[in-house]
Coordinates of C-alpha atoms (C1' of nucleotides) in Angstrom, one line a residue:
Chain A
M1 CA -10.2 -36.9 8.9
K2 CA -11.5 -34.1 6.7
I3 CA -11.0 -30.4 7.4
A4 CA -14.6 -29.8 8.5
E5 CA -14.3 -32.4 11.2
V6 CA -11.0 -31.0 12.5
S7 CA -12.6 -27.6 12.5
E8 CA -15.6 -28.9 14.5
L9 CA -13.3 -30.7 16.9
S10 CA -10.8 -27.9 17.5
G11 CA -13.1 -24.9 17.3
L12 CA -10.8 -23.3 14.7
S13 CA -12.5 -22.2 11.5
I14 CA -11.8 -24.1 8.2
D15 CA -10.3 -21.0 6.8
T16 CA -8.0 -20.7 9.8
L17 CA -6.8 -24.2 9.5
R18 CA -6.0 -23.7 5.8
Y19 CA -4.3 -20.4 6.7
Y20 CA -2.1 -22.2 9.2
E21 CA -1.0 -24.6 6.6
R22 CA -0.4 -21.8 4.1
V23 CA 2.0 -20.0 6.5
G24 CA 3.8 -23.1 7.5
L25 CA 2.4 -23.3 11.0
L26 CA 0.8 -26.6 10.2
P27 CA 3.1 -28.8 8.1
P28 CA 1.5 -29.9 4.7
V29 CA -1.4 -32.2 5.5
H30 CA -1.7 -35.4 3.4
R31 CA -4.1 -35.2 0.5
N32 CA -6.2 -37.9 -1.1
D33 CA -6.3 -38.4 -4.9
S34 CA -8.7 -35.5 -5.3
G35 CA -6.4 -33.2 -3.4
I36 CA -8.6 -33.1 -0.4
R37 CA -6.9 -32.9 3.0
D38 CA -6.9 -35.9 5.2
F39 CA -5.7 -35.0 8.7
D40 CA -4.1 -37.8 10.6
E41 CA -3.9 -38.1 14.4
L42 CA -0.6 -36.2 14.6
D43 CA -2.0 -33.4 12.5
V44 CA -5.0 -33.1 14.9
R45 CA -2.7 -33.1 17.9
R46 CA -0.7 -30.3 16.3
V47 CA -3.8 -28.3 15.7
Q48 CA -4.8 -28.7 19.3
F49 CA -1.4 -27.6 20.5
I50 CA -1.4 -24.6 18.2
K51 CA -4.9 -23.6 19.3
C52 CA -3.8 -23.7 22.9
M53 CA -0.7 -21.6 22.3
R54 CA -2.5 -19.2 20.1
Q55 CA -5.2 -18.6 22.7
A56 CA -2.4 -17.7 25.2
G57 CA -1.3 -15.1 22.7
I58 CA 1.9 -16.7 21.4
P59 CA 2.4 -15.2 17.9
V60 CA 2.0 -17.3 14.8
D61 CA 5.5 -16.7 13.6
V62 CA 7.0 -17.9 16.8
L63 CA 5.0 -21.1 16.6
T64 CA 5.9 -21.4 12.9
E65 CA 9.6 -21.3 13.8
Y66 CA 9.0 -23.9 16.5
M67 CA 7.2 -26.2 14.1
R68 CA 10.0 -25.7 11.5
L69 CA 12.5 -26.8 14.1
A70 CA 10.4 -29.7 15.2
L71 CA 10.2 -31.0 11.7
I72 CA 14.0 -31.0 11.3
G73 CA 14.6 -33.5 14.1
D74 CA 16.3 -34.2 17.3
E75 CA 19.2 -31.9 16.7
T76 CA 16.9 -28.9 17.3
F77 CA 15.9 -29.8 20.8
E78 CA 17.9 -27.1 22.5
A79 CA 16.6 -24.4 20.1
R80 CA 12.9 -25.5 20.6
K81 CA 13.4 -25.6 24.4
N82 CA 14.7 -22.1 24.2
I83 CA 11.7 -20.9 22.3
L84 CA 9.4 -22.5 24.8
E85 CA 11.2 -21.0 27.7
E86 CA 11.2 -17.5 26.3
Q87 CA 7.4 -17.8 25.6
R88 CA 6.8 -19.2 29.0
D89 CA 8.6 -16.2 30.6
L90 CA 6.6 -13.8 28.5
L91 CA 3.4 -15.6 29.4
A92 CA 4.2 -15.6 33.1
A93 CA 4.8 -11.9 33.0
Q94 CA 1.6 -11.3 31.1
I95 CA -0.4 -13.3 33.6
A96 CA 1.1 -11.4 36.5
E97 CA 0.2 -8.1 34.8
M98 CA -3.3 -9.3 34.0
Q99 CA -3.8 -10.6 37.5
S100 CA -3.0 -7.1 38.9
T101 CA -5.4 -5.5 36.5
L102 CA -8.0 -8.1 37.6
D103 CA -7.4 -7.0 41.2
L104 CA -7.8 -3.4 40.2
L105 CA -11.0 -4.2 38.5
N106 CA -12.3 -6.0 41.5
Y107 CA -11.3 -3.0 43.7
K108 CA -13.2 -0.6 41.4
I109 CA -16.2 -2.8 41.2
N110 CA -16.3 -3.0 45.0
F111 CA -15.9 0.8 45.1
Y112 CA -18.9 1.2 42.8
E113 CA -20.9 -1.1 45.0
E114 CA -20.1 0.8 48.1
R115 CA -20.8 4.1 46.3
L116 CA -24.1 2.9 45.0
A117 CA -25.0 2.0 48.5
A118 CA -23.7 5.4 49.8
V119 CA -25.7 7.3 47.2
E120 CA -28.8 5.8 48.8
K121 CA -27.6 7.2 52.1
N122 CA -26.5 10.5 50.6
L123 CA -22.8 10.2 51.4
S124 CA -19.9 12.1 49.8
P125 CA -18.5 11.1 46.4
M126 CA -15.0 9.6 46.0
E127 CA -12.4 9.7 43.3
E128 CA -12.9 7.9 39.9
F129 CA -9.6 7.1 38.2
D130 CA -7.6 6.1 41.1
V131 CA -5.0 3.5 40.1
T132 CA -2.8 4.0 43.1
T133 CA -3.9 0.7 44.4
Q134 CA -2.1 -1.2 41.7
Chain B
M1 CA 2.0 18.8 31.7
K2 CA 2.9 18.5 28.0
I3 CA 2.3 15.5 25.9
A4 CA 6.0 14.4 25.8
E5 CA 6.2 14.3 29.5
V6 CA 3.0 12.3 29.8
S7 CA 4.3 9.9 27.2
E8 CA 7.6 9.5 29.1
L9 CA 5.7 9.0 32.3
S10 CA 3.2 6.5 31.0
G11 CA 5.2 4.6 28.5
L12 CA 2.6 5.3 25.8
S13 CA 3.8 7.0 22.6
I14 CA 2.9 10.5 21.8
D15 CA 1.0 9.3 18.8
T16 CA -1.0 6.8 20.9
L17 CA -2.0 9.5 23.4
R18 CA -3.2 11.7 20.6
Y19 CA -5.0 8.7 19.0
Y20 CA -6.7 8.0 22.3
E21 CA -8.0 11.6 22.4
R22 CA -9.1 11.4 18.8
V23 CA -11.2 8.3 19.3
G24 CA -12.7 9.6 22.5
L25 CA -11.0 7.3 24.9
L26 CA -9.3 10.3 26.5
P27 CA -11.7 13.2 26.9
P28 CA -10.5 16.4 25.2
V29 CA -7.4 17.6 27.0
H30 CA -7.1 21.3 27.9
R31 CA -5.0 23.4 25.5
N32 CA -3.0 26.6 26.0
D33 CA -3.4 29.6 23.8
S34 CA -1.2 28.0 21.1
G35 CA -3.4 25.0 21.0
I36 CA -0.8 22.8 22.8
R37 CA -2.2 20.1 25.1
D38 CA -1.7 20.7 28.8
F39 CA -2.5 17.5 30.7
D40 CA -3.7 18.0 34.3
E41 CA -3.5 15.5 37.1
L42 CA -6.8 13.9 36.3
D43 CA -5.8 13.4 32.6
V44 CA -2.6 11.7 33.7
R45 CA -4.5 9.4 36.0
R46 CA -6.9 8.6 33.2
V47 CA -3.9 7.8 30.9
Q48 CA -2.5 5.5 33.6
F49 CA -5.9 3.7 34.0
I50 CA -6.2 3.3 30.3
K51 CA -2.7 1.9 30.0
C52 CA -3.4 -0.6 32.6
M53 CA -6.6 -1.8 31.1
R54 CA -5.2 -1.9 27.6
Q55 CA -2.3 -4.0 28.7
A56 CA -4.8 -6.5 30.0
G57 CA -6.3 -6.6 26.6
I58 CA -9.5 -4.7 27.3
P59 CA -10.6 -3.3 23.9
V60 CA -10.4 0.4 23.1
D61 CA -14.1 0.7 22.2
V62 CA -15.2 -0.8 25.6
L63 CA -13.0 1.6 27.4
T64 CA -14.3 4.5 25.3
E65 CA -17.8 3.6 26.2
Y66 CA -16.8 3.4 29.9
M67 CA -15.2 6.9 29.6
R68 CA -18.3 8.3 27.9
L69 CA -20.4 7.1 30.7
A70 CA -18.0 8.4 33.3
L71 CA -18.2 11.8 31.8
I72 CA -22.0 11.9 32.0
G73 CA -22.1 11.6 35.8
D74 CA -23.4 9.6 38.7
E75 CA -26.5 8.3 37.0
T76 CA -24.3 6.0 34.9
F77 CA -22.8 4.2 37.9
E78 CA -24.7 1.0 37.4
A79 CA -23.9 0.8 33.7
R80 CA -20.2 1.4 34.4
K81 CA -20.2 -1.2 37.0
N82 CA -21.7 -3.7 34.6
I83 CA -19.0 -3.0 32.0
L84 CA -16.3 -3.5 34.6
E85 CA -17.9 -6.7 35.8
E86 CA -18.1 -8.1 32.3
Q87 CA -14.5 -7.3 31.6
R88 CA -13.4 -8.7 34.9
D89 CA -15.1 -12.0 34.1
L90 CA -13.6 -12.1 30.6
L91 CA -10.2 -11.3 32.1
A92 CA -10.5 -14.0 34.8
A93 CA -11.4 -16.6 32.1
Q94 CA -8.4 -15.5 30.0
I95 CA -6.0 -15.7 32.9
A96 CA -7.2 -19.2 33.8
E97 CA -6.7 -20.2 30.2
M98 CA -3.3 -18.7 30.0
Q99 CA -2.3 -20.3 33.3
S100 CA -3.1 -23.7 32.0
T101 CA -1.1 -23.0 28.8
L102 CA 1.7 -21.9 31.1
D103 CA 1.5 -25.2 32.9
L104 CA 1.6 -27.0 29.6
L105 CA 4.7 -25.0 28.6
N106 CA 6.4 -25.9 31.8
Y107 CA 5.5 -29.5 31.3
K108 CA 6.9 -29.5 27.8
I109 CA 10.1 -27.7 28.8
N110 CA 10.5 -30.3 31.5
F111 CA 10.0 -33.0 28.9
Y112 CA 12.7 -31.4 26.8
E113 CA 15.1 -31.3 29.7
E114 CA 14.5 -35.0 30.5
R115 CA 14.8 -35.9 26.9
L116 CA 18.0 -34.0 26.4
A117 CA 19.4 -35.9 29.4
A118 CA 18.0 -39.1 28.0
V119 CA 19.7 -38.5 24.6
E120 CA 23.0 -38.5 26.4
K121 CA 22.1 -41.9 27.8
N122 CA 20.6 -43.1 24.5
L123 CA 17.1 -43.8 25.8
S124 CA 14.0 -44.1 23.6
P125 CA 12.2 -41.1 22.2
M126 CA 8.8 -39.8 23.3
E127 CA 5.9 -38.1 21.7
E128 CA 6.1 -34.4 20.6
F129 CA 2.7 -32.8 20.4
D130 CA 1.1 -34.2 23.4
V131 CA -1.5 -31.9 24.8
T132 CA -3.3 -34.5 26.8
T133 CA -1.9 -33.0 30.0
Q134 CA -4.1 -29.9 29.6
Chain C
dG1 C1' -26.6 -37.0 -16.4
dC2 C1' -27.4 -33.3 -13.5
dT3 C1' -27.6 -31.0 -9.1
dT4 C1' -25.8 -30.4 -4.6
dG5 C1' -22.6 -29.9 -1.2
dA6 C1' -17.9 -30.2 0.6
dC7 C1' -13.7 -29.4 -0.8
dC8 C1' -9.8 -26.8 -3.4
dT9 C1' -6.8 -22.3 -4.7
dG10 C1' -5.0 -17.6 -5.1
dG11 C1' -5.9 -13.4 -3.8
dA12 C1' -8.5 -9.7 -1.9
dG13 C1' -10.7 -7.6 2.2
dC14 C1' -11.2 -6.7 7.0
dT15 C1' -10.5 -5.2 12.0
dA16 C1' -8.0 -3.5 15.8
dA17 C1' -4.8 -0.6 17.3
dC18 C1' -1.6 1.9 16.5
dT19 C1' 2.2 4.5 13.7
dC20 C1' 3.9 7.5 10.4
dC21 C1' 3.9 11.5 7.4
dA22 C1' 3.5 16.1 5.2
dG23 C1' 2.7 20.5 5.9
dG24 C1' 2.0 24.1 9.3
dT25 C1' 2.5 27.0 13.9
dG26 C1' 4.9 28.9 17.6
dC27 C1' 8.4 29.5 21.5
dT28 C1' 13.4 30.0 22.4
dA29 C1' 18.0 30.6 22.1
dT30 C1' 21.8 32.5 19.2
Chain D
dA1 C1' 15.4 37.5 12.7
dT2 C1' 16.3 33.0 11.9
dA3 C1' 17.3 28.3 13.1
dG4 C1' 15.7 24.5 15.5
dC5 C1' 12.7 22.0 18.1
dA6 C1' 8.3 20.5 20.1
dC7 C1' 4.0 20.8 19.1
dC8 C1' -0.3 20.6 16.0
dT9 C1' -3.7 18.3 12.2
dG10 C1' -5.9 15.2 8.9
dG11 C1' -5.1 11.5 6.6
dA12 C1' -2.5 7.6 4.9
dG13 C1' 0.1 3.4 6.0
dT14 C1' 1.2 -0.7 8.8
dT15 C1' 0.9 -5.2 11.2
dA16 C1' -1.2 -9.4 12.9
dG17 C1' -4.3 -12.7 12.2
dC18 C1' -7.6 -14.0 10.3
dT19 C1' -11.9 -14.1 6.9
dC20 C1' -14.2 -13.9 2.6
dC21 C1' -14.7 -14.5 -2.3
dA22 C1' -14.8 -16.1 -7.2
dG23 C1' -14.1 -19.6 -9.8
dG24 C1' -13.1 -24.5 -10.1
dT25 C1' -13.0 -29.9 -9.0
dC26 C1' -15.2 -34.0 -7.5
dA27 C1' -18.2 -37.7 -5.4
dA28 C1' -22.8 -38.9 -4.3
dG29 C1' -27.7 -39.0 -4.6
dC30 C1' -32.1 -38.4 -7.4

DNA sequence: GCTTGACCTGGAGCTAACTCCAGGTGCTAT
DNA sequence: ATAGCACCTGGAGTTAGCTCCAGGTCAAGC
């Protein structure tokens, strides 16, 4: 599979795919006689995995290290598991934080709605930058 | 309240606070006769609000626009509400995506655990970059 | 056999969001 | 009165993660 197809399929730009290979996040992809990349099924699955992790904000260098270990073999299982656990914990914390910000946003939006309604009825104004509800 | 205290209190660096004022995210803070910033209660609440939104990944320029509107007055209510709604929707989508990545991470960690156990019993290996469980 | 389009490379450029620095001012305690 | 510390400014530097570019190769269609 050529790079354009993988790009199409994954939603990552061609440049990004090449960049990932350059920095070692994607192991060297097999080339044909003209030097053109030919992604196999495993490569594509790796791309999809990377895309997923990147979207969640896991840094490239962490994933690169993970990939480096994965290529070594079974003796790096424990190390890889540790990386994933660490990232999972970070991610969980981030989700919790974002969830509480989401709640705050909803609270504020609701406040705006009420206040817009109140304005029509000429009621008293309320406070703007109230974050006490976090 | 001086900038060091606000920094301490908010967890944002002094440089970041000054940067926020520079780019208009934080409206000009009152200065004493020597030109030194003296944050009042409203400033501090704004800082806390900004910190919360920034942690959730809402861009500085979006927040700057929001702040600009907030300073104009009540006639920008609708516009501000629209900004918040848009950011809320983006945030909700991001959280959902991260949650599914979190699930995948847990699945993989679990897989590692089982495989580590299996290795001790000499069972057959399984596939590495499986994202089909998304 | 020439043009076109997809691919290649190394390296430069870009954006967001800080972060740091040099050089300067002004309380405050010795 | 002077040393030290917190503050100030404008501007430069940094980091992550791409993104773009110039210049080149190659296979296919007209």
